[in-house]
PDB file of C-alpha atoms and ligand atoms in Angstrom:
ATOM      1  CA  MET A   1      -7.947   8.423 -11.806  1.00 97.00           C
ATOM      2  CA  ILE A   2     -10.089   5.353 -12.150  1.00 98.00           C
ATOM      3  CA  VAL A   3     -10.073   3.796 -15.739  1.00 98.00           C
ATOM      4  CA  LEU A   4     -13.262   1.752 -16.898  1.00 98.00           C
ATOM      5  CA  VAL A   5     -12.962  -1.354 -19.529  1.00 98.00           C
ATOM      6  CA  SER A   6     -14.806  -3.588 -20.980  1.00 98.00           C
ATOM      7  CA  GLY A   7     -12.129  -5.112 -23.277  1.00 97.00           C
ATOM      8  CA  VAL A   8      -8.664  -5.339 -24.813  1.00 98.00           C
ATOM      9  CA  GLY A   9      -7.294  -2.223 -22.445  1.00 98.00           C
ATOM     10  CA  SER A  10      -4.969  -1.036 -25.272  1.00 98.00           C
ATOM     11  CA  ASN A  11      -6.052   2.623 -24.151  1.00 98.00           C
ATOM     12  CA  LEU A  12      -5.804   1.669 -20.412  1.00 98.00           C
ATOM     13  CA  GLN A  13      -2.309   0.195 -21.307  1.00 98.00           C
ATOM     14  CA  ALA A  14      -1.546   3.620 -22.516  1.00 98.00           C
ATOM     15  CA  LEU A  15      -2.488   5.507 -19.745  1.00 98.00           C
ATOM     16  CA  ILE A  16      -0.759   3.093 -17.083  1.00 98.00           C
ATOM     17  CA  ASP A  17       2.635   3.808 -19.384  1.00 98.00           C
ATOM     18  CA  ALA A  18       1.984   7.617 -19.436  1.00 97.00           C
ATOM     19  CA  SER A  19       1.495   7.369 -15.526  1.00 96.00           C
ATOM     20  CA  GLN A  20       4.555   6.300 -14.977  1.00 95.00           C
ATOM     21  CA  ASP A  21       6.311   9.652 -15.853  1.00 95.00           C
ATOM     22  CA  PRO A  22       6.150  11.690 -12.511  1.00 90.00           C
ATOM     23  CA  THR A  23       5.331  14.735 -14.822  1.00 93.00           C
ATOM     24  CA  PHE A  24       2.302  13.409 -16.209  1.00 94.00           C
ATOM     25  CA  GLY A  25       0.236  14.644 -13.341  1.00 92.00           C
ATOM     26  CA  ALA A  26      -2.054  11.721 -12.967  1.00 93.00           C
ATOM     27  CA  SER A  27      -1.903   7.981 -11.265  1.00 96.00           C
ATOM     28  CA  ILE A  28      -4.443   5.319 -11.622  1.00 98.00           C
ATOM     29  CA  VAL A  29      -6.113   4.550  -8.581  1.00 98.00           C
ATOM     30  CA  GLY A  30      -8.331   2.209  -9.705  1.00 98.00           C
ATOM     31  CA  VAL A  31      -9.604   0.086 -13.073  1.00 98.00           C
ATOM     32  CA  GLY A  32     -13.187  -1.094 -12.907  1.00 98.00           C
ATOM     33  CA  ALA A  33     -14.884  -3.384 -15.544  1.00 98.00           C
ATOM     34  CA  ASP A  34     -18.390  -4.510 -16.298  1.00 98.00           C
ATOM     35  CA  ARG A  35     -17.532  -7.786 -16.803  1.00 98.00           C
ATOM     36  CA  SER A  36     -14.541 -10.198 -15.396  1.00 98.00           C
ATOM     37  CA  GLY A  37     -11.760 -12.012 -17.480  1.00 97.00           C
ATOM     38  CA  ILE A  38     -10.872  -9.499 -19.643  1.00 98.00           C
ATOM     39  CA  GLU A  39      -7.473  -8.647 -20.880  1.00 98.00           C
ATOM     40  CA  GLY A  40      -7.879  -4.844 -19.733  1.00 98.00           C
ATOM     41  CA  LEU A  41      -8.296  -5.982 -15.940  1.00 98.00           C
ATOM     42  CA  ALA A  42      -5.280  -8.362 -16.561  1.00 98.00           C
ATOM     43  CA  ARG A  43      -3.006  -5.361 -17.630  1.00 98.00           C
ATOM     44  CA  ALA A  44      -4.317  -3.806 -14.633  1.00 98.00           C
ATOM     45  CA  GLU A  45      -3.579  -6.690 -12.496  1.00 98.00           C
ATOM     46  CA  ARG A  46      -0.091  -6.987 -13.922  1.00 98.00           C
ATOM     47  CA  ALA A  47       0.752  -3.168 -13.153  1.00 98.00           C
ATOM     48  CA  GLY A  48      -0.392  -3.595  -9.556  1.00 98.00           C
ATOM     49  CA  ILE A  49      -3.339  -1.419  -9.592  1.00 98.00           C
ATOM     50  CA  PRO A  50      -6.265  -2.402  -7.902  1.00 98.00           C
ATOM     51  CA  THR A  51      -9.266  -3.744 -10.019  1.00 98.00           C
ATOM     52  CA  PHE A  52     -13.452  -3.952  -9.471  1.00 98.00           C
ATOM     53  CA  VAL A  53     -15.907  -5.669 -11.553  1.00 98.00           C
ATOM     54  CA  VAL A  54     -19.631  -4.762 -11.447  1.00 98.00           C
ATOM     55  CA  GLU A  55     -21.900  -6.822 -13.516  1.00 98.00           C
ATOM     56  CA  LEU A  56     -24.855  -5.650 -14.946  1.00 98.00           C
ATOM     57  CA  SER A  57     -26.258  -9.166 -14.620  1.00 97.00           C
ATOM     58  CA  SER A  58     -25.687  -9.351 -10.996  1.00 97.00           C
ATOM     59  CA  PHE A  59     -28.407  -6.759 -10.196  1.00 98.00           C
ATOM     60  CA  ASP A  60     -32.139  -6.347 -11.062  1.00 98.00           C
ATOM     61  CA  THR A  61     -32.363  -3.180 -12.237  1.00 98.00           C
ATOM     62  CA  ARG A  62     -30.184  -0.994 -14.068  1.00 98.00           C
ATOM     63  CA  ALA A  63     -30.277   1.722 -11.464  1.00 98.00           C
ATOM     64  CA  ALA A  64     -28.920  -0.820  -8.931  1.00 98.00           C
ATOM     65  CA  TRP A  65     -26.003  -1.497 -11.080  1.00 98.00           C
ATOM     66  CA  ASP A  66     -25.468   2.283 -11.627  1.00 98.00           C
ATOM     67  CA  GLU A  67     -25.352   2.810  -7.717  1.00 98.00           C
ATOM     68  CA  ALA A  68     -22.939  -0.349  -7.144  1.00 98.00           C
ATOM     69  CA  LEU A  69     -20.627   0.816  -9.654  1.00 98.00           C
ATOM     70  CA  THR A  70     -20.476   4.235  -8.585  1.00 98.00           C
ATOM     71  CA  ALA A  71     -19.857   3.298  -4.857  1.00 98.00           C
ATOM     72  CA  ALA A  72     -16.946   1.238  -6.347  1.00 98.00           C
ATOM     73  CA  CYS A  73     -15.626   4.116  -7.838  1.00 98.00           C
ATOM     74  CA  ALA A  74     -16.272   6.553  -5.120  1.00 98.00           C
ATOM     75  CA  GLU A  75     -14.101   3.797  -3.101  1.00 98.00           C
ATOM     76  CA  HIS A  76     -11.000   5.413  -4.670  1.00 97.00           C
ATOM     77  CA  GLU A  77     -12.033   9.018  -4.305  1.00 97.00           C
ATOM     78  CA  PRO A  78     -10.675   9.704  -7.994  1.00 97.00           C
ATOM     79  CA  ASP A  79     -10.226  12.969  -9.348  1.00 96.00           C
ATOM     80  CA  LEU A  80     -11.073  11.954 -12.759  1.00 97.00           C
ATOM     81  CA  VAL A  81     -12.959   8.981 -14.416  1.00 98.00           C
ATOM     82  CA  VAL A  82     -11.696   7.933 -17.869  1.00 98.00           C
ATOM     83  CA  LEU A  83     -14.050   5.355 -20.079  1.00 98.00           C
ATOM     84  CA  ALA A  84     -11.557   3.890 -22.042  1.00 98.00           C
ATOM     85  CA  GLY A  85     -13.525   1.077 -24.234  1.00 98.00           C
ATOM     86  CA  PHE A  86     -16.253   1.140 -21.476  1.00 98.00           C
ATOM     87  CA  MET A  87     -19.670  -0.348 -23.448  1.00 97.00           C
ATOM     88  CA  LYS A  88     -22.084   0.841 -20.886  1.00 96.00           C
ATOM     89  CA  LEU A  89     -24.018   3.821 -20.552  1.00 96.00           C
ATOM     90  CA  VAL A  90     -23.437   5.233 -16.934  1.00 98.00           C
ATOM     91  CA  GLY A  91     -26.637   6.252 -15.215  1.00 98.00           C
ATOM     92  CA  PRO A  92     -27.831   8.995 -13.091  1.00 98.00           C
ATOM     93  CA  ALA A  93     -25.887   8.079  -9.767  1.00 98.00           C
ATOM     94  CA  PHE A  94     -22.927   7.883 -11.485  1.00 98.00           C
ATOM     95  CA  LEU A  95     -23.573  11.515 -12.777  1.00 98.00           C
ATOM     96  CA  GLU A  96     -24.321  12.952 -10.026  1.00 98.00           C
ATOM     97  CA  ALA A  97     -21.213  11.884  -8.177  1.00 98.00           C
ATOM     98  CA  PHE A  98     -19.021  11.742 -11.455  1.00 98.00           C
ATOM     99  CA  GLY A  99     -20.636  14.378 -13.771  1.00 97.00           C
ATOM    100  CA  GLY A 100     -18.414  17.101 -14.875  1.00 96.00           C
ATOM    101  CA  ARG A 101     -15.312  15.011 -14.647  1.00 96.00           C
ATOM    102  CA  THR A 102     -15.640  11.508 -16.333  1.00 98.00           C
ATOM    103  CA  VAL A 103     -14.576  11.520 -19.977  1.00 98.00           C
ATOM    104  CA  ASN A 104     -14.722   9.095 -22.701  1.00 98.00           C
ATOM    105  CA  THR A 105     -13.012   8.330 -25.895  1.00 98.00           C
ATOM    106  CA  HIS A 106     -15.043   7.322 -28.868  1.00 98.00           C
ATOM    107  CA  PRO A 107     -13.571   5.783 -32.220  1.00 98.00           C
ATOM    108  CA  SER A 108     -15.235   8.366 -34.483  1.00 98.00           C
ATOM    109  CA  LEU A 109     -15.509  11.887 -35.111  1.00 98.00           C
ATOM    110  CA  LEU A 110     -18.740  12.641 -33.077  1.00 98.00           C
ATOM    111  CA  PRO A 111     -21.779  13.691 -33.576  1.00 98.00           C
ATOM    112  CA  SER A 112     -21.510  10.761 -36.465  1.00 98.00           C
ATOM    113  CA  PHE A 113     -21.294   7.504 -35.527  1.00 98.00           C
ATOM    114  CA  PRO A 114     -21.950   7.228 -31.564  1.00 98.00           C
ATOM    115  CA  GLY A 115     -22.821   4.095 -30.055  1.00 97.00           C
ATOM    116  CA  ALA A 116     -20.992   0.721 -29.856  1.00 97.00           C
ATOM    117  CA  HIS A 117     -19.685   0.467 -33.540  1.00 98.00           C
ATOM    118  CA  GLY A 118     -17.860   3.622 -34.360  1.00 98.00           C
ATOM    119  CA  PRO A 119     -15.856   2.270 -37.028  1.00 98.00           C
ATOM    120  CA  ARG A 120     -18.352  -0.152 -38.735  1.00 98.00           C
ATOM    121  CA  ASP A 121     -20.773   2.474 -38.988  1.00 98.00           C
ATOM    122  CA  ALA A 122     -18.340   4.722 -40.434  1.00 98.00           C
ATOM    123  CA  LEU A 123     -17.312   2.254 -43.183  1.00 98.00           C
ATOM    124  CA  ALA A 124     -20.592   1.456 -43.908  1.00 98.00           C
ATOM    125  CA  HIS A 125     -21.288   5.146 -44.756  1.00 98.00           C
ATOM    126  CA  GLY A 126     -18.501   5.505 -46.952  1.00 98.00           C
ATOM    127  CA  VAL A 127     -16.956   8.467 -45.089  1.00 98.00           C
ATOM    128  CA  LYS A 128     -13.760   9.342 -46.199  1.00 98.00           C
ATOM    129  CA  VAL A 129     -12.144  10.589 -43.036  1.00 98.00           C
ATOM    130  CA  THR A 130     -13.015   9.268 -39.661  1.00 98.00           C
ATOM    131  CA  GLY A 131     -10.971   9.414 -36.192  1.00 98.00           C
ATOM    132  CA  ALA A 132     -11.657   9.261 -32.446  1.00 98.00           C
ATOM    133  CA  THR A 133     -13.180  11.797 -29.971  1.00 98.00           C
ATOM    134  CA  LEU A 134     -12.663  12.330 -26.241  1.00 98.00           C
ATOM    135  CA  PHE A 135     -15.463  14.075 -24.647  1.00 98.00           C
ATOM    136  CA  VAL A 136     -17.165  15.042 -21.217  1.00 97.00           C
ATOM    137  CA  VAL A 137     -19.781  12.405 -20.401  1.00 98.00           C
ATOM    138  CA  ASP A 138     -23.234  13.363 -19.769  1.00 97.00           C
ATOM    139  CA  GLU A 139     -26.641  11.746 -19.944  1.00 96.00           C
ATOM    140  CA  GLY A 140     -26.732  11.604 -23.749  1.00 95.00           C
ATOM    141  CA  LEU A 141     -24.981   8.516 -25.952  1.00 95.00           C
ATOM    142  CA  ASP A 142     -21.596  10.089 -26.970  1.00 97.00           C
ATOM    143  CA  GLU A 143     -23.256  13.942 -26.782  1.00 97.00           C
ATOM    144  CA  GLY A 144     -21.238  15.354 -24.037  1.00 97.00           C
ATOM    145  CA  PRO A 145     -18.995  18.218 -24.873  1.00 97.00           C
ATOM    146  CA  ILE A 146     -16.364  17.759 -27.020  1.00 98.00           C
ATOM    147  CA  ILE A 147     -12.738  18.145 -25.564  1.00 97.00           C
ATOM    148  CA  ALA A 148     -10.556  16.785 -28.529  1.00 98.00           C
ATOM    149  CA  GLN A 149     -10.470  14.936 -31.920  1.00 98.00           C
ATOM    150  CA  VAL A 150      -8.238  13.557 -34.218  1.00 98.00           C
ATOM    151  CA  ALA A 151      -8.830  12.568 -37.896  1.00 98.00           C
ATOM    152  CA  VAL A 152      -7.954   9.281 -39.514  1.00 98.00           C
ATOM    153  CA  PRO A 153      -8.304   8.599 -43.249  1.00 98.00           C
ATOM    154  CA  VAL A 154      -9.960   5.720 -44.557  1.00 98.00           C
ATOM    155  CA  GLU A 155      -8.089   3.548 -46.825  1.00 98.00           C
ATOM    156  CA  ASP A 156      -9.125   1.852 -49.985  1.00 96.00           C
ATOM    157  CA  GLY A 157      -9.734  -2.045 -48.676  1.00 96.00           C
ATOM    158  CA  ASP A 158     -10.161  -0.953 -44.577  1.00 98.00           C
ATOM    159  CA  THR A 159     -12.070  -3.667 -42.897  1.00 98.00           C
ATOM    160  CA  VAL A 160     -13.781  -2.736 -39.745  1.00 98.00           C
ATOM    161  CA  ASP A 161     -10.461  -4.263 -38.059  1.00 98.00           C
ATOM    162  CA  SER A 162      -8.144  -2.099 -40.114  1.00 98.00           C
ATOM    163  CA  LEU A 163      -9.958   0.951 -39.579  1.00 98.00           C
ATOM    164  CA  HIS A 164     -10.380   0.519 -36.222  1.00 98.00           C
ATOM    165  CA  GLU A 165      -6.702  -0.519 -35.313  1.00 98.00           C
ATOM    166  CA  ARG A 166      -5.459   2.670 -37.639  1.00 98.00           C
ATOM    167  CA  ILE A 167      -7.903   4.888 -35.330  1.00 98.00           C
ATOM    168  CA  LYS A 168      -6.656   3.357 -32.105  1.00 98.00           C
ATOM    169  CA  VAL A 169      -2.799   4.303 -32.774  1.00 98.00           C
ATOM    170  CA  VAL A 170      -3.885   7.816 -32.728  1.00 98.00           C
ATOM    171  CA  GLU A 171      -6.612   7.497 -30.409  1.00 98.00           C
ATOM    172  CA  ARG A 172      -3.970   6.538 -27.702  1.00 98.00           C
ATOM    173  CA  ARG A 173      -2.045   9.245 -28.563  1.00 98.00           C
ATOM    174  CA  MET A 174      -5.111  11.601 -27.992  1.00 98.00           C
ATOM    175  CA  LEU A 175      -6.277  10.126 -24.441  1.00 98.00           C
ATOM    176  CA  THR A 176      -3.007  10.063 -22.891  1.00 98.00           C
ATOM    177  CA  GLU A 177      -1.696  13.878 -24.122  1.00 97.00           C
ATOM    178  CA  TRP A 178      -5.392  15.033 -22.862  1.00 97.00           C
ATOM    179  CA  VAL A 179      -5.959  13.254 -19.772  1.00 97.00           C
ATOM    180  CA  GLY A 180      -2.158  14.670 -18.521  1.00 96.00           C
ATOM    181  CA  ARG A 181      -3.691  18.169 -19.577  1.00 95.00           C
ATOM    182  CA  LEU A 182      -6.679  17.511 -17.934  1.00 94.00           C
ATOM    183  CA  ALA A 183      -4.949  15.936 -14.599  1.00 91.00           C
ATOM    184  CA  ARG A 184      -2.916  19.072 -14.654  1.00 89.00           C
ATOM    185  CA  GLU A 185      -5.340  21.339 -15.562  1.00 89.00           C
ATOM    186  CA  GLY A 186      -8.508  20.433 -14.886  1.00 83.00           C
ATOM    187  CA  VAL A 187     -11.781  19.777 -17.009  1.00 77.00           C
ATOM    188  CA  PRO A 188     -12.836  22.767 -19.190  1.00 76.00           C
ATOM    189  CA  ARG A 189     -16.495  24.154 -18.238  1.00 71.00           C
TER     190      ARG A 189
HETATM  191  C1  GAR B 201     -11.751   2.043 -28.490  1.00 87.76           C
HETATM  192  O1  GAR B 201     -11.492   2.098 -29.697  1.00 87.76           O
HETATM  193  C2  GAR B 201     -12.637   2.937 -27.835  1.00 87.76           C
HETATM  194  O2  GAR B 201     -12.793   4.459 -28.372  1.00 87.76           O
HETATM  195  C3  GAR B 201     -13.959   2.120 -28.048  1.00 87.76           C
HETATM  196  O3  GAR B 201     -13.480   0.793 -27.879  1.00 87.76           O
HETATM  197  C4  GAR B 201     -12.113   0.609 -28.038  1.00 87.76           C
HETATM  198  C5  GAR B 201     -11.595  -0.270 -26.923  1.00 87.76           C
HETATM  199  O4  GAR B 201     -10.132  -0.165 -27.291  1.00 87.76           O
HETATM  200  N1  GAR B 201     -15.096   2.438 -27.026  1.00 87.76           N
HETATM  201  C6  GAR B 201     -16.003   2.617 -28.186  1.00 87.76           C
HETATM  202  O5  GAR B 201     -16.606   2.318 -28.814  1.00 87.76           O
HETATM  203  C7  GAR B 201     -17.416   3.506 -26.358  1.00 87.76           C
HETATM  204  N2  GAR B 201     -18.126   3.645 -27.558  1.00 87.76           N
HETATM  205  P1  GAR B 201      -9.039  -0.986 -26.196  1.00 87.76           P
HETATM  206  O6  GAR B 201      -9.931  -1.949 -25.220  1.00 87.76           O
HETATM  207  O7  GAR B 201      -7.975  -1.720 -26.904  1.00 87.76           O
HETATM  208  O8  GAR B 201      -8.394   0.477 -25.320  1.00 87.76           O
END
């Protein structure tokens, strides 16, 4: 599998750790990012995993970026692509190549609170329960078929950061459990 990241990469780290076990069923053949200098890339480098960076600002159009990202992923011939805190929408070229076998993890109970600020938006809305969702990526914004969800209570006094960190603890568990299952059994249709 390929893992795409944009930030700290704690979900990536959970996948790196899980894939040390040969019974996990998947190994990480490459880690890609849309920006350089992030901890997610450093985690991959420390684990000896090849990395690549495809920055949107290096391209004249979003379509050209999408094609370059697709080509960079295709070089590694992944069976599965996991977006783990990748904060860009993939485009038509990417979906043509990897549609149906690209999954994304998101820090809310979709379809509530899609986008870049799931925990912030859930807190602002005043929900008492939120969580994380693993879904198959399609052309929508966090709209693809849902594979798994985990619930997390919102606690009195939660800040965006405390809530997001609590979500991430169960999100990492959900992600590793399901990515292993998807690698062994395939993505549900
Ligand atoms: C995760 O909570 C992930 O769900 C979220 O970014 C965080 C990345 O954490 N992704 C999104 O919000 C995508 N819309 P990490 O870098 O520590 O894995």
